[in-house]
mmCIF file of C-alpha atoms in Angstrom:
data_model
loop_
_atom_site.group_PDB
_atom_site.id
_atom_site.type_symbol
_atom_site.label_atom_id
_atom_site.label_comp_id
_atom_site.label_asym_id
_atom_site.label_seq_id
_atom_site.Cartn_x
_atom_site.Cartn_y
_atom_site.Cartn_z
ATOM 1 C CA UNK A 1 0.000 0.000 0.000
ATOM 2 C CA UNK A 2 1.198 3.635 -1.039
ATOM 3 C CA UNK A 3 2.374 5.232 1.781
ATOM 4 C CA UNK A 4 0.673 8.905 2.078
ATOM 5 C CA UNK A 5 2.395 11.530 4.454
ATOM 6 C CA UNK A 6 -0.415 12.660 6.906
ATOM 7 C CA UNK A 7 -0.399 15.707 9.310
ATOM 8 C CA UNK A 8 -3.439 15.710 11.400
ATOM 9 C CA UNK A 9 -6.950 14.415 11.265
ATOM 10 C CA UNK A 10 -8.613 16.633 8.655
ATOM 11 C CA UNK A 11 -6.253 15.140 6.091
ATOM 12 C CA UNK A 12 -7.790 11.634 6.359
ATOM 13 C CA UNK A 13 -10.072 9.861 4.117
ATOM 14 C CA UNK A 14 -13.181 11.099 4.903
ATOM 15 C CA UNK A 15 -13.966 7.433 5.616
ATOM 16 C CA UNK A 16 -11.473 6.909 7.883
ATOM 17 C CA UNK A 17 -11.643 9.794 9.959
ATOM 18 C CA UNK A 18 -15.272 9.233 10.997
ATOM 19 C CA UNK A 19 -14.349 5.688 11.717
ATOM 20 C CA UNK A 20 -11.500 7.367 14.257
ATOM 21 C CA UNK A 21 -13.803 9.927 15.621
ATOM 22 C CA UNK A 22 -16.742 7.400 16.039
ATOM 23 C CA UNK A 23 -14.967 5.063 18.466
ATOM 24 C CA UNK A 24 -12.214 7.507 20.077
ATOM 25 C CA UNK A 25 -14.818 9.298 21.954
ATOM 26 C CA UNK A 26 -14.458 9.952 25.906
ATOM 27 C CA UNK A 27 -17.681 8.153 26.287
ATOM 28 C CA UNK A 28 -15.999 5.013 24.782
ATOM 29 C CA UNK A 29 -12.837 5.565 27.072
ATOM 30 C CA UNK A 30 -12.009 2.445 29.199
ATOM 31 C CA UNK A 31 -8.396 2.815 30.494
ATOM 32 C CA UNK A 32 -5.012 3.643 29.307
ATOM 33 C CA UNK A 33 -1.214 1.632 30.422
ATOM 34 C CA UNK A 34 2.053 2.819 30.770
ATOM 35 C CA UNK A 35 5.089 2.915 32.543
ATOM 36 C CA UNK A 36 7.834 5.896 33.573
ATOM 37 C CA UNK A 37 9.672 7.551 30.502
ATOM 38 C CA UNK A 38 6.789 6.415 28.100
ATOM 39 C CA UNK A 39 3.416 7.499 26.995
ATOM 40 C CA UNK A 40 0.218 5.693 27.619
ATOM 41 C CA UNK A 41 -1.835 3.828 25.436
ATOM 42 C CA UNK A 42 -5.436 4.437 25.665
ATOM 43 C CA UNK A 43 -8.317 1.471 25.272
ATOM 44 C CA UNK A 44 -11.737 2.195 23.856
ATOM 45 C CA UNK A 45 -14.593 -0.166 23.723
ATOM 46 C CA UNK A 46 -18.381 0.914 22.144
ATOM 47 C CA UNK A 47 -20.401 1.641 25.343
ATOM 48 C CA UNK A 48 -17.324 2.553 27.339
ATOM 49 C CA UNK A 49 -16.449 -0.003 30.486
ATOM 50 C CA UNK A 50 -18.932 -1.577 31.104
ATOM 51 C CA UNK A 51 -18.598 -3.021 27.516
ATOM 52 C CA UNK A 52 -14.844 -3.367 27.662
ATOM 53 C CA UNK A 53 -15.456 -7.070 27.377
ATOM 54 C CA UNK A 54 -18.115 -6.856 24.403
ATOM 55 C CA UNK A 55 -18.212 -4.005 22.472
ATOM 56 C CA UNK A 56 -17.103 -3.831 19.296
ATOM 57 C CA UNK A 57 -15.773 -2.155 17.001
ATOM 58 C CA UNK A 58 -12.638 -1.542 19.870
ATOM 59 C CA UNK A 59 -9.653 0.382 19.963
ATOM 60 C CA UNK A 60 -6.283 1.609 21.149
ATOM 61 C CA UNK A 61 -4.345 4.326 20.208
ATOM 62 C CA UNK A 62 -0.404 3.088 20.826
ATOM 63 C CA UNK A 63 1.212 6.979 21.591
ATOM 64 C CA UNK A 64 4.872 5.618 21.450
ATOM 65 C CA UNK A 65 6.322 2.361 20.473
ATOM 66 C CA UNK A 66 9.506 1.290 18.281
ATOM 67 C CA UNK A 67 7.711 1.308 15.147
ATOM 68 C CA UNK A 68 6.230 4.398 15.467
ATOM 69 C CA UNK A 69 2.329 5.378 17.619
ATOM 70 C CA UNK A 70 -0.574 3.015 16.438
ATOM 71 C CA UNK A 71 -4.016 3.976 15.926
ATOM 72 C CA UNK A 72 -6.137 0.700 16.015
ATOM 73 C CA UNK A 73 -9.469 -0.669 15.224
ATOM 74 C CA UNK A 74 -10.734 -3.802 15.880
ATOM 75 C CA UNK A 75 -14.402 -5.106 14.428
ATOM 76 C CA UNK A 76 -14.016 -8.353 16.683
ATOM 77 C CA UNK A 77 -14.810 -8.302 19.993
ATOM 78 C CA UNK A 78 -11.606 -8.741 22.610
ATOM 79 C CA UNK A 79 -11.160 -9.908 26.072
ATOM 80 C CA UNK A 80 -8.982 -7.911 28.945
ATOM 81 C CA UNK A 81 -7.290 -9.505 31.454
ATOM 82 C CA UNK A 82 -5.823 -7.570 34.735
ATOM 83 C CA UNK A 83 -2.966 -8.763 37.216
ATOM 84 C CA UNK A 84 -1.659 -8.084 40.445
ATOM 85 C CA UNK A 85 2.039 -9.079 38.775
ATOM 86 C CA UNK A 86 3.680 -9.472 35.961
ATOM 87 C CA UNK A 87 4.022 -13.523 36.587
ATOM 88 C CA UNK A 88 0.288 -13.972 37.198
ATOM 89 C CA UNK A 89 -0.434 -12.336 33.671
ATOM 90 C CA UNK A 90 2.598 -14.377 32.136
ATOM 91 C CA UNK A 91 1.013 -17.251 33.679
ATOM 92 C CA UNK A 92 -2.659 -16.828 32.583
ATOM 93 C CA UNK A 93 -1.015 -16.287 28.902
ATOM 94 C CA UNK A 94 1.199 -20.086 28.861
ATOM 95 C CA UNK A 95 -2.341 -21.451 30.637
ATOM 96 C CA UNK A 96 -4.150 -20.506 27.791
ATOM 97 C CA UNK A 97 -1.728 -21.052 24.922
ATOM 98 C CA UNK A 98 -1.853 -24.795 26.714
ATOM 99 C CA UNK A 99 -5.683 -24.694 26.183
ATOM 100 C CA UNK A 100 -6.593 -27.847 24.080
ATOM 101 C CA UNK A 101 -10.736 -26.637 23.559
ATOM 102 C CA UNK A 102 -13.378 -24.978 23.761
ATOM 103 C CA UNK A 103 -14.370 -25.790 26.659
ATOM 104 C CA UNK A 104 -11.016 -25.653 28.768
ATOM 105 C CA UNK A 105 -10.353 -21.998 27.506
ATOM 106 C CA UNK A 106 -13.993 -21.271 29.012
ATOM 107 C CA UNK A 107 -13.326 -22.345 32.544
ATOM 108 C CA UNK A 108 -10.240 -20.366 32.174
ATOM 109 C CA UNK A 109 -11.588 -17.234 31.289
ATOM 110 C CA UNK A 110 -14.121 -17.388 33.992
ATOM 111 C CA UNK A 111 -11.284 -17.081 36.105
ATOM 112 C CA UNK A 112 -9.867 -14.253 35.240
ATOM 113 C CA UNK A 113 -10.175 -10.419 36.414
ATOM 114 C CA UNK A 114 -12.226 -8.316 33.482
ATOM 115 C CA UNK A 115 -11.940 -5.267 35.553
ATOM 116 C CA UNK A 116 -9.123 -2.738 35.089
ATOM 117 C CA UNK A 117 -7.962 -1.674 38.290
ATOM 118 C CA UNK A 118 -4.993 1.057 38.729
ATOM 119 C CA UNK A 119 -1.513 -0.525 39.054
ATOM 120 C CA UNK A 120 -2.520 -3.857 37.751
ATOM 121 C CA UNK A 121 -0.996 -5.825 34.579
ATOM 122 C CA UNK A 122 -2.962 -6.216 31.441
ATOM 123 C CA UNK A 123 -3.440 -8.686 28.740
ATOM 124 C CA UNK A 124 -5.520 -8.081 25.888
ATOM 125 C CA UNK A 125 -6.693 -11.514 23.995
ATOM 126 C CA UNK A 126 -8.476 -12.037 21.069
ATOM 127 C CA UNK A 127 -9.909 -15.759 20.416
ATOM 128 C CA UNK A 128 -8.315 -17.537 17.411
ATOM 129 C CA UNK A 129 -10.899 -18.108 14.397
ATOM 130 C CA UNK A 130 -10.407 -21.925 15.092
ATOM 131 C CA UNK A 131 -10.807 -23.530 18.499
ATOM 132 C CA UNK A 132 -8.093 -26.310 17.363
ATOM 133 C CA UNK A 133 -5.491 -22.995 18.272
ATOM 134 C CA UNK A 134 -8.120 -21.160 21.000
ATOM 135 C CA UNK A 135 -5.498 -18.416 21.484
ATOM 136 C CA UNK A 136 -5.000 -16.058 18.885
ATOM 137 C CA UNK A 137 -3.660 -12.841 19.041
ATOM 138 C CA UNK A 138 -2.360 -11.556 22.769
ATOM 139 C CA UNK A 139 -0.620 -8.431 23.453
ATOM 140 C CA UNK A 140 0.764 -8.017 26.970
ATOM 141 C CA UNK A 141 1.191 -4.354 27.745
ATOM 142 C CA UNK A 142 4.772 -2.494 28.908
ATOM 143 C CA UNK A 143 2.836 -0.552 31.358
ATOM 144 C CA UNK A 144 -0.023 -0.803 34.450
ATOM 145 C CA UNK A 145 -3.406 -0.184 34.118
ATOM 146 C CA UNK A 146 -4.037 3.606 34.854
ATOM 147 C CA UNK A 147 -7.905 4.660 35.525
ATOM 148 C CA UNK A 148 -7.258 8.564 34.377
ATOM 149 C CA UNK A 149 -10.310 9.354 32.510
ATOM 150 C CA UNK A 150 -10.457 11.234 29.357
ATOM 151 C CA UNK A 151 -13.398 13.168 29.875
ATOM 152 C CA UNK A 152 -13.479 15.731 26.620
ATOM 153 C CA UNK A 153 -14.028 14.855 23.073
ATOM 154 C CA UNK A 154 -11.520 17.447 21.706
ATOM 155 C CA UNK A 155 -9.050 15.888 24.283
ATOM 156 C CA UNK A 156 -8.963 12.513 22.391
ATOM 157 C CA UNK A 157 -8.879 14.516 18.807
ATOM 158 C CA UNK A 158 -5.809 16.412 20.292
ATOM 159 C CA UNK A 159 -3.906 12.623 20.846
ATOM 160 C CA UNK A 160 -4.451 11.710 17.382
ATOM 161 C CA UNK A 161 -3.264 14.678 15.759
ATOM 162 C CA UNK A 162 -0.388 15.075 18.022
ATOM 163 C CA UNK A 163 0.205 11.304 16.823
ATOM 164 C CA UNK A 164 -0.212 11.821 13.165
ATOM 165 C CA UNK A 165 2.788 14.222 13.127
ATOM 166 C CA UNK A 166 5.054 11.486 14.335
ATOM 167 C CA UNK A 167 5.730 8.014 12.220
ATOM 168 C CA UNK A 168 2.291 6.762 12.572
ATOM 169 C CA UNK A 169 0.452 3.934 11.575
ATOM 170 C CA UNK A 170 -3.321 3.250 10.924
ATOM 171 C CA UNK A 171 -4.770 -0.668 11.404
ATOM 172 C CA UNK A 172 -7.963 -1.391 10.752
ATOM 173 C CA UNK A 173 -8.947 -4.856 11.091
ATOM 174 C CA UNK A 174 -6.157 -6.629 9.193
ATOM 175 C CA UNK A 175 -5.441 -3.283 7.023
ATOM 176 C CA UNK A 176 -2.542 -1.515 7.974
ATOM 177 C CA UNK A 177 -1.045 1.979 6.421
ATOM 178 C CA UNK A 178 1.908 3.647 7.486
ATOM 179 C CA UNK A 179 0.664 7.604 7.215
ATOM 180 C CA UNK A 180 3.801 9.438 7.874
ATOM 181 C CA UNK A 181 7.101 7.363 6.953
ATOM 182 C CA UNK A 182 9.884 9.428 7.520
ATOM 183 C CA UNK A 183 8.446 11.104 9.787
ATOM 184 C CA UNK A 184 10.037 11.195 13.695
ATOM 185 C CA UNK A 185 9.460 8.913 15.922
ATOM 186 C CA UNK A 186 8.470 9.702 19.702
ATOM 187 C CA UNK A 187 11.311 8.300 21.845
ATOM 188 C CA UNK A 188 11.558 7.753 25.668
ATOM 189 C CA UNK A 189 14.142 10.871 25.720
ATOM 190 C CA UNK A 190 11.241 13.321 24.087
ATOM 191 C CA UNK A 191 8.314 11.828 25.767
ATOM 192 C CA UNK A 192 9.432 11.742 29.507
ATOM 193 C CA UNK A 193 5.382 12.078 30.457
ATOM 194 C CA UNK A 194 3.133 10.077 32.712
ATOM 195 C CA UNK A 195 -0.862 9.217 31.595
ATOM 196 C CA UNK A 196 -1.604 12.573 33.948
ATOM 197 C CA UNK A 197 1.315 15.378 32.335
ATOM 198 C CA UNK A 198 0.041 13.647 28.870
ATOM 199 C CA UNK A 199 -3.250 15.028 29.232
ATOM 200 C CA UNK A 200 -2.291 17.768 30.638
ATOM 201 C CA UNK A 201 0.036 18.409 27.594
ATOM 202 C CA UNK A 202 -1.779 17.660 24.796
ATOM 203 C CA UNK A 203 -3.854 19.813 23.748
#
């Protein structure tokens, strides 16, 4: 795919930006990770939290990462998983690689915590499309869970445009453009900001 050098939001496909600004709304907001000398990422579900389990399409927007920030929509529904360690969540993850059905991937889930809670580890999951490899795609996040709510609209519109002008990429579904290659990237070093001075910042 032709790579197209992007600035902000207005210089989207129409398409795409309404897509963006349908789901990145505060009222969607669930929670956002990260750890010291990097910026969060912020999870959105349709409904907001109480859907964080079920609603779909979901989201993240990925403010700093080696390959550049990632904006990210998903049309399949994904589970969330929260820790009290790092080895618990590591743990849950070989338990259900090891899952051999249906079935045994069920009882597991009921098990584990759906509810962000501040300082916790996270797992995001998405089921495989066969149950003969139950686990598909899991991403364990850097950071802890950190309940900091985005409460304004232009807010959110602010953290996209402010990550459009680094080396951003766009995924939607199993789509992914790069929007600004050449662009710089956000590194530890020039993003020394918590989820709080973030929001603060932007904007």
């Amino acid at each position: 795919m032709k790579d197209v050098a992007m600035a902000c939001l207005d210089d989207l496909p129409e398409k795409t930006r309404t897509s963006l600004l349908t789901l990145f709304r505060a009222r969607n907001f669930c929670f956002a990770t990260h750890e010291q000398g990097r910026t969060p990422t912020f999870y959105f579900a349709t409904g907001g939290p109480t859907r964080l389990q079920y609603g779909f399409p979901n989201g993240r927007l990925r403010t700093m990462h080696g390959r550049g920030p990632l904006i990210e929509i998903c049309a399949t529904m994904k589970h969330h998983w929260f820790f009290s360690s790092k080895k618990k969540r590591d743990d849950a993850r070989l338990a259900a690689k090891a899952c051999k059905d249906r079935a045994e991937l069920a009882r597991l889930m009921d098990k584990m915590r759906k509810v962000p809670k501040k300082g916790y580890h996270h797992y995001e999951f998405l089921k495989g499309a066969s149950w003969t490899s139950p686990v598909g795609v899991g991403h364990r996040s850097g950071g802890k869970v950190d309940l900091t709510r985005i409460t304004s609209d232009a807010k959110i519109e602010a953290i996209l445009n402010d990550m459009l002008e680094y080396d951003c990429w766009i995924q939607v579904g199993k789509t992914k453009l790069q929007l600004t290659e050449g662009a710089p990237r956000p590194t530890r070093e020039a993003n020394p900001r918590s989820v709080r001075t973030y929001l603060d910042d932007i904007g």
